[in-house]
Short mmCIF file of C-alpha atoms and ligand atoms in Angstrom, two decimals:
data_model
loop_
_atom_site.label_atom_id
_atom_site.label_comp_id
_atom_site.label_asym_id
_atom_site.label_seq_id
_atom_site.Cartn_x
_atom_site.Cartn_y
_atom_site.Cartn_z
CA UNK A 1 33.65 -7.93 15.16
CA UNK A 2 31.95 -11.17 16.21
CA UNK A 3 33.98 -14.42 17.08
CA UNK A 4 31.06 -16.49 18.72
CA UNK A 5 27.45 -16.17 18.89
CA UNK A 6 24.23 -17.50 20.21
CA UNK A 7 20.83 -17.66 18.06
CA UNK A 8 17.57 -16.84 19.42
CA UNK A 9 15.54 -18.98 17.03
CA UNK A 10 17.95 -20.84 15.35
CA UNK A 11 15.34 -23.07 13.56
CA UNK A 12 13.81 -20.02 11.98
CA UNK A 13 14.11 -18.33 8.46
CA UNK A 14 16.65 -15.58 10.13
CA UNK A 15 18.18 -18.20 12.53
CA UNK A 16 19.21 -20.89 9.58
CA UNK A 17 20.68 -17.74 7.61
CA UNK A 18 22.92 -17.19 10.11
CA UNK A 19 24.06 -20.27 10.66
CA UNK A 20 24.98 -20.12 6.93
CA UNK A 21 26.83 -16.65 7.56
CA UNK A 22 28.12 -18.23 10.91
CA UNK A 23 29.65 -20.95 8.65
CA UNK A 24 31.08 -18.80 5.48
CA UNK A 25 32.71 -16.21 8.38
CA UNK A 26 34.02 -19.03 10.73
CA UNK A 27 32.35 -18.52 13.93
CA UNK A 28 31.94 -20.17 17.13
CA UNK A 29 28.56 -21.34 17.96
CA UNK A 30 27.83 -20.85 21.83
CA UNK A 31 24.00 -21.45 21.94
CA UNK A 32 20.92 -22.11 20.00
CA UNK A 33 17.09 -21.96 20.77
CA UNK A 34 14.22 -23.07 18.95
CA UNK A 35 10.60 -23.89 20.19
CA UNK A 36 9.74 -26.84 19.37
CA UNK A 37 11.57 -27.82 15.90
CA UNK A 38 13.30 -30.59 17.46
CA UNK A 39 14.77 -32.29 14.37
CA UNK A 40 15.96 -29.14 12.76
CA UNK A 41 17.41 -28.50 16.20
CA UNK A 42 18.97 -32.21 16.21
CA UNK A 43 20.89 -31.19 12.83
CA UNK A 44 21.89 -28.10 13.75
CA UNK A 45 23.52 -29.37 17.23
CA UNK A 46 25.25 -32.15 15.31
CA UNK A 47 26.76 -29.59 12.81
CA UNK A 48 27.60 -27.18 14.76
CA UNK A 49 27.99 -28.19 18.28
CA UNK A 50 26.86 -25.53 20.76
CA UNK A 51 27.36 -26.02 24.31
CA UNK A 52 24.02 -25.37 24.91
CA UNK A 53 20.74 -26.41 23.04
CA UNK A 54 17.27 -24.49 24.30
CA UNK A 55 13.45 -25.87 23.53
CA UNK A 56 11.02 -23.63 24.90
CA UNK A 57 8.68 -26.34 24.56
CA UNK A 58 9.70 -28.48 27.88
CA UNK A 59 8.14 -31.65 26.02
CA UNK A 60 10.33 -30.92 22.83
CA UNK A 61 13.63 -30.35 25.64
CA UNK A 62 13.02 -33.66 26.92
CA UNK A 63 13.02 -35.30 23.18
CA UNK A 64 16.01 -33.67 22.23
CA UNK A 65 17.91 -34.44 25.17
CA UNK A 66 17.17 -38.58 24.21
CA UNK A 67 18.26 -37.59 20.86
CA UNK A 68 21.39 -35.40 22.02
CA UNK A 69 22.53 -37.97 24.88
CA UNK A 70 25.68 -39.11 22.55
CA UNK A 71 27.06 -35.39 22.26
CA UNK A 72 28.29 -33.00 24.89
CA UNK A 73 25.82 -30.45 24.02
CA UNK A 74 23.73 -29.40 27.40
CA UNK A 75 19.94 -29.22 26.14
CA UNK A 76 17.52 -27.30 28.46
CA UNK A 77 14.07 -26.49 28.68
CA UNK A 78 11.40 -23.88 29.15
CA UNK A 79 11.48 -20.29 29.17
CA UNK A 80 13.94 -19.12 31.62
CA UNK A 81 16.45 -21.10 29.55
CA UNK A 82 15.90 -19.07 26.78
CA UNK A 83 17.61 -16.06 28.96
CA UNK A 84 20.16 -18.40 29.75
CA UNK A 85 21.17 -18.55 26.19
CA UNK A 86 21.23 -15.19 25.61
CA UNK A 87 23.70 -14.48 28.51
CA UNK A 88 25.62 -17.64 27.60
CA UNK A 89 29.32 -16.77 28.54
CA UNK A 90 31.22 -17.87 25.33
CA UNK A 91 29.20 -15.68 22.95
CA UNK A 92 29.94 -11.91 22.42
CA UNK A 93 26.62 -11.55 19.93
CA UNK A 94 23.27 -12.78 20.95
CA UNK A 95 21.39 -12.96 17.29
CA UNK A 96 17.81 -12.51 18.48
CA UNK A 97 16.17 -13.88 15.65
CA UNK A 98 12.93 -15.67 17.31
CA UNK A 99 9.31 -14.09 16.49
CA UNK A 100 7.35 -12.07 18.39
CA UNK A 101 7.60 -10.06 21.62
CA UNK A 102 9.01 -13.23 23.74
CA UNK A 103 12.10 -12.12 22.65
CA UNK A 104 12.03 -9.11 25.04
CA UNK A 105 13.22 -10.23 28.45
CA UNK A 106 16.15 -12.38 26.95
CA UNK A 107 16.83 -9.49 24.80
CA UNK A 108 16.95 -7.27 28.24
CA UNK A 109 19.42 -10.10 30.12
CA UNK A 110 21.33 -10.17 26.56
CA UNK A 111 22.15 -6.19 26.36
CA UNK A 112 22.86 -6.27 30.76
CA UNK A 113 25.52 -8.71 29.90
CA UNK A 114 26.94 -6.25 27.36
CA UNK A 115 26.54 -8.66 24.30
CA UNK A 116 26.24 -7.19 21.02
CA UNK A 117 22.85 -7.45 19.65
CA UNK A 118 21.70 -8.58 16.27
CA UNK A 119 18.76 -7.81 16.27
CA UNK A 120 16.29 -8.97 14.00
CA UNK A 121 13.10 -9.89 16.51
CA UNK A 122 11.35 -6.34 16.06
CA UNK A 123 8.45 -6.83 18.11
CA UNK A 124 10.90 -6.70 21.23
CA UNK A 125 11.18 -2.59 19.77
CA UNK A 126 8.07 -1.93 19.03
CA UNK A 127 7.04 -2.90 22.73
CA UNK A 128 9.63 -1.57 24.55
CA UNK A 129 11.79 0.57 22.54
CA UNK A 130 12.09 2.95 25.02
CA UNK A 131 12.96 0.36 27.42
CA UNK A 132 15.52 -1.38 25.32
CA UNK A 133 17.19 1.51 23.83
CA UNK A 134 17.60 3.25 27.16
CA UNK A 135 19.17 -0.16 28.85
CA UNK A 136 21.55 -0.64 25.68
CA UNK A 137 22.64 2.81 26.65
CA UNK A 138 22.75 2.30 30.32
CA UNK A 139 25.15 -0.53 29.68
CA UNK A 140 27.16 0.40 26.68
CA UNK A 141 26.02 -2.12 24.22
CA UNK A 142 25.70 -2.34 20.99
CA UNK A 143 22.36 -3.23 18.98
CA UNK A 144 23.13 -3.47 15.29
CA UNK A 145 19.83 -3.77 13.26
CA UNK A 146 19.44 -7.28 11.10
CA UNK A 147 15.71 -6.03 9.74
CA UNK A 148 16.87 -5.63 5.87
CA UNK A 149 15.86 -1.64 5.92
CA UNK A 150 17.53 -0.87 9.23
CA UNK A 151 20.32 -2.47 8.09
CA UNK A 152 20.47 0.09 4.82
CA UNK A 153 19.56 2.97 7.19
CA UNK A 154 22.23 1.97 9.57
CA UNK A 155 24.63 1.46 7.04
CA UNK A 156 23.64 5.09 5.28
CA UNK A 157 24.47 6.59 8.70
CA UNK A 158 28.11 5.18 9.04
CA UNK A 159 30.17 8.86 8.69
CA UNK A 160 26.51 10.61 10.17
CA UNK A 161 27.99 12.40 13.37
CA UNK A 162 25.18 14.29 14.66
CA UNK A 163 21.53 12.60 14.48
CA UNK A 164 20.36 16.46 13.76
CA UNK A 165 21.20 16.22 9.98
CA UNK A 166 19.13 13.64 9.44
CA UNK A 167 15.69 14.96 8.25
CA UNK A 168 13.85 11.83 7.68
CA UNK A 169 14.20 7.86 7.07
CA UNK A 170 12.61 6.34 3.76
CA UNK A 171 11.53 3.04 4.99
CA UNK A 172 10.94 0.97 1.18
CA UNK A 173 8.28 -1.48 0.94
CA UNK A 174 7.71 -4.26 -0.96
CA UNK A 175 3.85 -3.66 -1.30
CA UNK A 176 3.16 -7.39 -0.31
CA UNK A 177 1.19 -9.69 -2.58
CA UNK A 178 -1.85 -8.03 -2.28
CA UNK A 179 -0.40 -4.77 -3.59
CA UNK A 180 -3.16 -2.62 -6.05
CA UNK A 181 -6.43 -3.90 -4.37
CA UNK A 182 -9.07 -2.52 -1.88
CA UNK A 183 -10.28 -3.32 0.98
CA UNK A 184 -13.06 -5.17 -0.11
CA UNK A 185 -11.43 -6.90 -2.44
CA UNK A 186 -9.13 -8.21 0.45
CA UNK A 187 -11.86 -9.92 2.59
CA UNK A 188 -11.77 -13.10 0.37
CA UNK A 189 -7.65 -13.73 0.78
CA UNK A 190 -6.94 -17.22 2.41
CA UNK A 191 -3.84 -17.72 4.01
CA UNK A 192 -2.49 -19.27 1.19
CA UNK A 193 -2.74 -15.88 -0.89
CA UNK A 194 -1.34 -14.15 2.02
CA UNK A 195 1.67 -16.63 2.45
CA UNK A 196 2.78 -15.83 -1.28
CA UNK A 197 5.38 -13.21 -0.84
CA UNK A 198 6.71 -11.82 -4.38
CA UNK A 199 10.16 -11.14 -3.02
CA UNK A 200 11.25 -12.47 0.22
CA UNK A 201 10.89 -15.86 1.65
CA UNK A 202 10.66 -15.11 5.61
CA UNK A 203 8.74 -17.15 8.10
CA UNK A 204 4.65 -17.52 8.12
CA UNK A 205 4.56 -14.18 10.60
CA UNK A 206 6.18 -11.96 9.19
CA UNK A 207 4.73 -12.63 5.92
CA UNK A 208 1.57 -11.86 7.29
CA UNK A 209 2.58 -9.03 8.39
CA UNK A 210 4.23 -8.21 4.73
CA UNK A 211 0.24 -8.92 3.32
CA UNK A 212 -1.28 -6.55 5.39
CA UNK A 213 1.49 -4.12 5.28
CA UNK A 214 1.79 -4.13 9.18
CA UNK A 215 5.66 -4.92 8.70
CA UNK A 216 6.13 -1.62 7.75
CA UNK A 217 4.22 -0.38 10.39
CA UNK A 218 5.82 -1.93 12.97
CA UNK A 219 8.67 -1.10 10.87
CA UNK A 220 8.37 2.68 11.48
CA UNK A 221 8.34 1.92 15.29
CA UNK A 222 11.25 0.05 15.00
CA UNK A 223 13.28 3.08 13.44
CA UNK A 224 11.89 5.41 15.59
CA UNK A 225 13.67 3.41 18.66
CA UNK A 226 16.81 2.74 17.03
CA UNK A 227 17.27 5.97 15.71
CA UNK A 228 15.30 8.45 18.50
CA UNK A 229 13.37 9.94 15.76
CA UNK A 230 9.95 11.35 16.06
CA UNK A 231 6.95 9.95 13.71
CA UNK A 232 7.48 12.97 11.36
CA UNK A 233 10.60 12.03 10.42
CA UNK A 234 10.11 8.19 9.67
CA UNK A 235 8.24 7.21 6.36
CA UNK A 236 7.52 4.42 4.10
CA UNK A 237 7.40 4.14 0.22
CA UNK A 238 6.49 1.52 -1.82
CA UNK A 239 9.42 -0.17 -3.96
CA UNK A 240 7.83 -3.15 -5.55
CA UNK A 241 11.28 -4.57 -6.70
CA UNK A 242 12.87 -4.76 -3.54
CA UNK A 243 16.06 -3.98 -4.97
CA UNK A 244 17.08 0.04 -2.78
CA UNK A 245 16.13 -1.33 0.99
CA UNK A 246 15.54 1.65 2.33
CA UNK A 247 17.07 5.83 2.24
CA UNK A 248 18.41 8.50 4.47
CA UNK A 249 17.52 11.89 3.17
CA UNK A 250 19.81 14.30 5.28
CA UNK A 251 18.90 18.08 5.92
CA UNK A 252 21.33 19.29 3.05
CA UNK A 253 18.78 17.45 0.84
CA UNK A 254 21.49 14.68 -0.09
CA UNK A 255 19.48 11.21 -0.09
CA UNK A 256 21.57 7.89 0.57
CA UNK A 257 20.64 4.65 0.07
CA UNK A 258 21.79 1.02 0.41
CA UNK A 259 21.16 -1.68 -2.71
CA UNK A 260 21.54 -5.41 -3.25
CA UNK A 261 19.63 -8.37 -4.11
CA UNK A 262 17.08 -9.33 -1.43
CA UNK A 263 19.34 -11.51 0.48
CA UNK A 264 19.31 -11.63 4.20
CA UNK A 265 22.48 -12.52 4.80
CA UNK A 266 23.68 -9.43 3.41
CA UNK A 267 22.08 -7.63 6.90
CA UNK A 268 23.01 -10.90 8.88
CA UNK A 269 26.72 -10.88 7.77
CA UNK A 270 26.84 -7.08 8.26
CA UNK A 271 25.86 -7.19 11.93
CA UNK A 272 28.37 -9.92 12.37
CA UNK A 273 31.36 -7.96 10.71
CA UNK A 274 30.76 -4.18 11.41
CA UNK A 275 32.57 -1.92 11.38
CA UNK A 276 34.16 -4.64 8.88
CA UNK A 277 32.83 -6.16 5.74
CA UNK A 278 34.05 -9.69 4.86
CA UNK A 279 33.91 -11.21 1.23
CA UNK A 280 30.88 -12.67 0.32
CA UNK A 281 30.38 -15.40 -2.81
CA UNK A 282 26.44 -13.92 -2.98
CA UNK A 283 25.62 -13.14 -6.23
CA UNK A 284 25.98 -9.15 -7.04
CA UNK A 285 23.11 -6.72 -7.76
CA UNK A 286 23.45 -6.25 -11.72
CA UNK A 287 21.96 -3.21 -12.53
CA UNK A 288 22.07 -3.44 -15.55
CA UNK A 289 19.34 -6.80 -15.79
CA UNK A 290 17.24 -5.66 -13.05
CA UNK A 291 14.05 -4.41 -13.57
CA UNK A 292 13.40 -0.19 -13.37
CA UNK A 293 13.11 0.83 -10.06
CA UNK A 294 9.47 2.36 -9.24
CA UNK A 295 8.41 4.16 -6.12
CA UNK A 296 4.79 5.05 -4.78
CA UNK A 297 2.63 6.20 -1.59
CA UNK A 298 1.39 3.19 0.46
CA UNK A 299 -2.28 2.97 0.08
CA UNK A 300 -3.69 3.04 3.95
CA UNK A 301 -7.02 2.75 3.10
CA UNK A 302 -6.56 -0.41 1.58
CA UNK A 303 -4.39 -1.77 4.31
CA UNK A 304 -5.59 0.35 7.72
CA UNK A 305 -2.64 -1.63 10.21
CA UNK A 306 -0.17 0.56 7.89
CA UNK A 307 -2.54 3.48 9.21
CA UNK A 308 -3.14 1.81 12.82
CA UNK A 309 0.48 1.42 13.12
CA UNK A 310 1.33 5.43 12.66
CA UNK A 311 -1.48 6.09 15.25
CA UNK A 312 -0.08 3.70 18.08
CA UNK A 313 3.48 5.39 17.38
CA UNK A 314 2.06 8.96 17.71
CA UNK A 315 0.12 8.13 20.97
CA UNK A 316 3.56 6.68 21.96
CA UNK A 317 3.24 4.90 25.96
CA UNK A 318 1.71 1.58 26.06
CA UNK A 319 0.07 2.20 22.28
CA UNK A 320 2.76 0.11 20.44
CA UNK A 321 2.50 -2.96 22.66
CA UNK A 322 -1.05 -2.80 22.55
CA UNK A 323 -1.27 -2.90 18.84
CA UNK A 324 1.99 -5.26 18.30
CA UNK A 325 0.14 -8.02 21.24
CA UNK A 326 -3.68 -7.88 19.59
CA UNK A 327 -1.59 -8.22 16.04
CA UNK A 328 0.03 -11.04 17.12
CA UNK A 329 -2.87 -13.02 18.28
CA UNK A 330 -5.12 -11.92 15.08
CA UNK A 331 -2.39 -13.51 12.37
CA UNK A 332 -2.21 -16.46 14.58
CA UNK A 333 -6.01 -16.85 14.54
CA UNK A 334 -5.88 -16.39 10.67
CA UNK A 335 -2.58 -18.40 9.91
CA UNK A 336 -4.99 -20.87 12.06
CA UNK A 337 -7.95 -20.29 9.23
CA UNK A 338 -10.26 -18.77 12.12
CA UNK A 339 -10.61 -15.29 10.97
CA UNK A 340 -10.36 -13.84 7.46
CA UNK A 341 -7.72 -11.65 6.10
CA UNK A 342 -10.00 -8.01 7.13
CA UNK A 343 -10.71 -9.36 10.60
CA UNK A 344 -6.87 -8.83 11.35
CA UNK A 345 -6.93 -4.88 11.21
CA UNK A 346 -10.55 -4.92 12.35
CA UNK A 347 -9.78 -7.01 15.84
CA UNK A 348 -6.30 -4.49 16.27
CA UNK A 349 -8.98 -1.77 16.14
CA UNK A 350 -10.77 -3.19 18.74
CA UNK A 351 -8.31 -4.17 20.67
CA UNK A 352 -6.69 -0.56 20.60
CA UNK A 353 -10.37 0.45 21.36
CA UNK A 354 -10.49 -1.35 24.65
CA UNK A 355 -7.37 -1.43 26.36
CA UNK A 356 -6.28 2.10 28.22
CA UNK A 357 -3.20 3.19 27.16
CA UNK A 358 -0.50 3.80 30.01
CA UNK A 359 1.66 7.10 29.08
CA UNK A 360 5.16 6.38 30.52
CA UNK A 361 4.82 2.50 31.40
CA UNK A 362 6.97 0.36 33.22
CA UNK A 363 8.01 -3.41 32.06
CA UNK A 364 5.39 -5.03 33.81
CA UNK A 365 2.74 -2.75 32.59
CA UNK A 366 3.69 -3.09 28.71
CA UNK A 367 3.99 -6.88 29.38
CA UNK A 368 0.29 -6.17 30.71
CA UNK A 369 -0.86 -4.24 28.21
CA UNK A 370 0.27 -7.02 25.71
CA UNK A 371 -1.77 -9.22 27.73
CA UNK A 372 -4.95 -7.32 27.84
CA UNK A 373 -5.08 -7.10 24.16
CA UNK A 374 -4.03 -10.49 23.48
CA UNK A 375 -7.56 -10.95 25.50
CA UNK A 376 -9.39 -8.45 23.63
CA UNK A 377 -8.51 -10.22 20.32
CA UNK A 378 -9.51 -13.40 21.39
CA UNK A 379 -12.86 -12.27 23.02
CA UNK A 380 -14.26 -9.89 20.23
CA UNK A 381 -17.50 -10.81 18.46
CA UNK A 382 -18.54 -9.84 15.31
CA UNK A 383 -21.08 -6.78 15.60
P1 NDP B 1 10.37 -17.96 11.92
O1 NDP B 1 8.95 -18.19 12.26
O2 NDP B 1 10.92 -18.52 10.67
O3 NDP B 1 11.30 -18.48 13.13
C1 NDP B 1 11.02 -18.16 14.45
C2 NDP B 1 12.00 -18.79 15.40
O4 NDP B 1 11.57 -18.51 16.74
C3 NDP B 1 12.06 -20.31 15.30
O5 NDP B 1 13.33 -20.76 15.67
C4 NDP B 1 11.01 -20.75 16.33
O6 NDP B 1 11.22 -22.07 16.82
C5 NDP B 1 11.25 -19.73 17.42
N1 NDP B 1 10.05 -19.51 18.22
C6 NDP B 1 8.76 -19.39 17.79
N2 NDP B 1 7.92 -19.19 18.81
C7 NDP B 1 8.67 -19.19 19.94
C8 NDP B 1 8.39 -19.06 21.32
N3 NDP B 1 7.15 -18.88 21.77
N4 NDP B 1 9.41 -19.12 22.19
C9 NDP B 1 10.68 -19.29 21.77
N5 NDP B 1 11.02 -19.43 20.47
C10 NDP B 1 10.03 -19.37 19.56
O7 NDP B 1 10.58 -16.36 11.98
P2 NDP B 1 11.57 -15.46 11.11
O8 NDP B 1 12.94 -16.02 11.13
O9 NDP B 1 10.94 -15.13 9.83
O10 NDP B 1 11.54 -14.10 11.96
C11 NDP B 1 12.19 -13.97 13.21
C12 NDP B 1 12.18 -12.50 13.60
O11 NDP B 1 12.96 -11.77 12.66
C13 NDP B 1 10.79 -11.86 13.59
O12 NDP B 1 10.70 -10.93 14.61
C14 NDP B 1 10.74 -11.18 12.23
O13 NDP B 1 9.88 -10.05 12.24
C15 NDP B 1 12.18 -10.74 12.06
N6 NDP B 1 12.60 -10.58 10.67
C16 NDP B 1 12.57 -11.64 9.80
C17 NDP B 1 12.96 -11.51 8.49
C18 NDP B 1 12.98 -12.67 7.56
O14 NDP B 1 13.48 -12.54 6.43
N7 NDP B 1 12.52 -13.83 7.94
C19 NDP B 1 13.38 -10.20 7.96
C20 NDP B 1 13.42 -9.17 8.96
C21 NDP B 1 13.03 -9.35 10.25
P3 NDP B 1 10.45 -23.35 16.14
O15 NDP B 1 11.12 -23.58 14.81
O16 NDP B 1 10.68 -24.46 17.08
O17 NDP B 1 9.01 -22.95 16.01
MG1 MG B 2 12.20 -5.63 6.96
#
């Protein structure tokens, strides 16, 4: 069980919920990053006091440290402070809630130090799962999943003794806003459309991500790593009401799954208290007024990333990084309005296109391959 904690992305939609779970459970706060929120990151310092505030942004470290020069709160800048954070001494959980796959390397100096791991920043898996998985094993630590369907899957498991009776994960899926329509009909979606998720309110990203059902994708990798299971044994459904968050079917044919409202700090508060579970105000799941529960197959020809995603996981090696880096760098070009919704999956394609995959890759050569098709993104033309 957790006593004190340090955020990776405090000023995020994951990092704020867990300051409010921080708050109902009663724990310390050792450290908090953002990148460049600075006045979110002001409040937060005042309320809870860290001993150790983190801007990325060296410009927005400098402004906060004017702002911060009345409290005892130690405000750094730049990237290597980021790792400092996440080895910070007081904390025993590092919550790695920041977005993308900069949350690797502190995530690495996090699990050497033997801190549990919340983990909610899934591109850091879907690069280097083998990588992270293997070190978390090297040193004994603990990585309990904060993603709302690992969390179900990882709570399904508690009593699972041998990984062998598992015969395959049912990752649920919300279907996104732009669930029922074709591809062509999704050229025209601004990023407005795309932002409009029916059931989750998560930052600009991952929503994204939700639209053009790459979540799930990157998803699947994600519960491949944690749980060392092959492709075959990993799928997604779609489960437009949110309400089961994902299923274990076990080789006996039994099928477990987790419900609730769609509340992250149900996930947030379980990686906090596990083995435990603490009381929790949150409204219950009434069964009785929710709507029915439907299921259906994801439609990959409508949203190919769901497709590209599978592919990148089969070919395993560098595959994963490639596609998480050029996806990365095509939602930020379209949350920027300079490429439509279709020219997301279609600059992945060509990103996986160009860049040679490396079979059993090292750390420098996934943070290269992230690189190269960060490059091949930004340099693609229109045929
Ligand atoms: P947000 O965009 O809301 O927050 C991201 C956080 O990371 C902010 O604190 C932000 O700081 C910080 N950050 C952004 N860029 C950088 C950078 N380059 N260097 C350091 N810090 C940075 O994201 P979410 O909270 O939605 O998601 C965080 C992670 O959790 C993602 O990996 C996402 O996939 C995963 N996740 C999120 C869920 C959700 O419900 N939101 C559900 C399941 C998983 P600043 O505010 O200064 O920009
Ligand atoms: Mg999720």
């Amino acid at each position: 069980m957790t006593n004190t904690i340090s955020i990776l992305g405090s000023t995020g939609s994951i990092g704020r919920q867990t300051l409010k779970v921080a708050e109902e459970l009663g724990l310390r706060v050792a450290a908090i990053t953002a990148n460049s929120s600075v006045e979110r990151m002001e409040e937060q310092v005042r309320k809870f006091r860290p001993a150790l505030a983190v801007m990325t942004d060296e410009k927005a470290a400098e402004d906060l440290k004017v702002r911060l020069a009345d409290t005892n709160t130690r405000v750094l800048g730049g990237f290597e402070a980021l790792c400092e954070a996440a080895v910070h001494p007081e904390a025993d959980t590092v919550v790695t809630a920041v977005v993308g796959m900069v949350g690797l390397k502190p995530t690495l100096a996090a699990i050497r130090e033997k801190k549990r791991i919340a983990l909610a920043n899934k591109e850091t898996l879907v690069c280097a799962g083998e990588l992270v998985m293997d070190a978390a094993d090297t040193w004994g630590t603990e990585i309990i999943p904060v993603d709302s369907e690992h969390s179900a899957i990882f709570q399904c498991l508690q009593g699972c003794r041998d990984r062998s009776e598992i015969r395959r994960l049912l990752l649920t899926c919300s279907g996104g806003p732009f669930f029922g329509k074709s591809f062509d009909e999704l050229e025209n979606m601004t990023r407005e459309d795309a932002l409009r998720h029916p059931n989750w309110t998560m930052g600009a990203k991952i929503t994204i991500d939700s639209a053009t059902l790459m979540n799930k994708g990157l998803e699947i990798i994600e519960a491949m790593r944690l749980y060392r299971l092959p492709l075959e044994r990993v799928d997604a459904i779609v489960h437009r009401q949110s309400i089961v968050h994902s299923m274990v079917e076990f080789k006996d044919g039994a099928v477990l799954a987790q419900l609730g409202t769609p509340d992250m700090r149900l996930p947030i508060r379980y990686a906090m208290t596990y083995p435990l579970r603490a009381e929790s105000a949150a409204e219950p799941l009434d069964l009785l007024r929710c709507p029915p529960l439907s299921f259906a197959q994801p439609d990959m020809d409508a949203f190919p990333c769901l497709r590209m995603a599978r592919e990148a996981a089969e070919e395993g090696g560098t595959a994963c990084a490639i596609l998480n880096g050029a996806n990365e760098e095509a939602v930020r070009l379209f949350l920027e309005k300079r490429i439509g919704f279709n020219d997301i999956p279609r600059r992945i394609a060509a990103a996986r296109a160009l860049v040679t995959v490396e079979k059993t890759p090292s750390l420098e050569d996934i943070l290269a391959a992230d690189a190269a098709a960060r490059r091949a993104v930004l340099e693609y033309q229109n045929p």
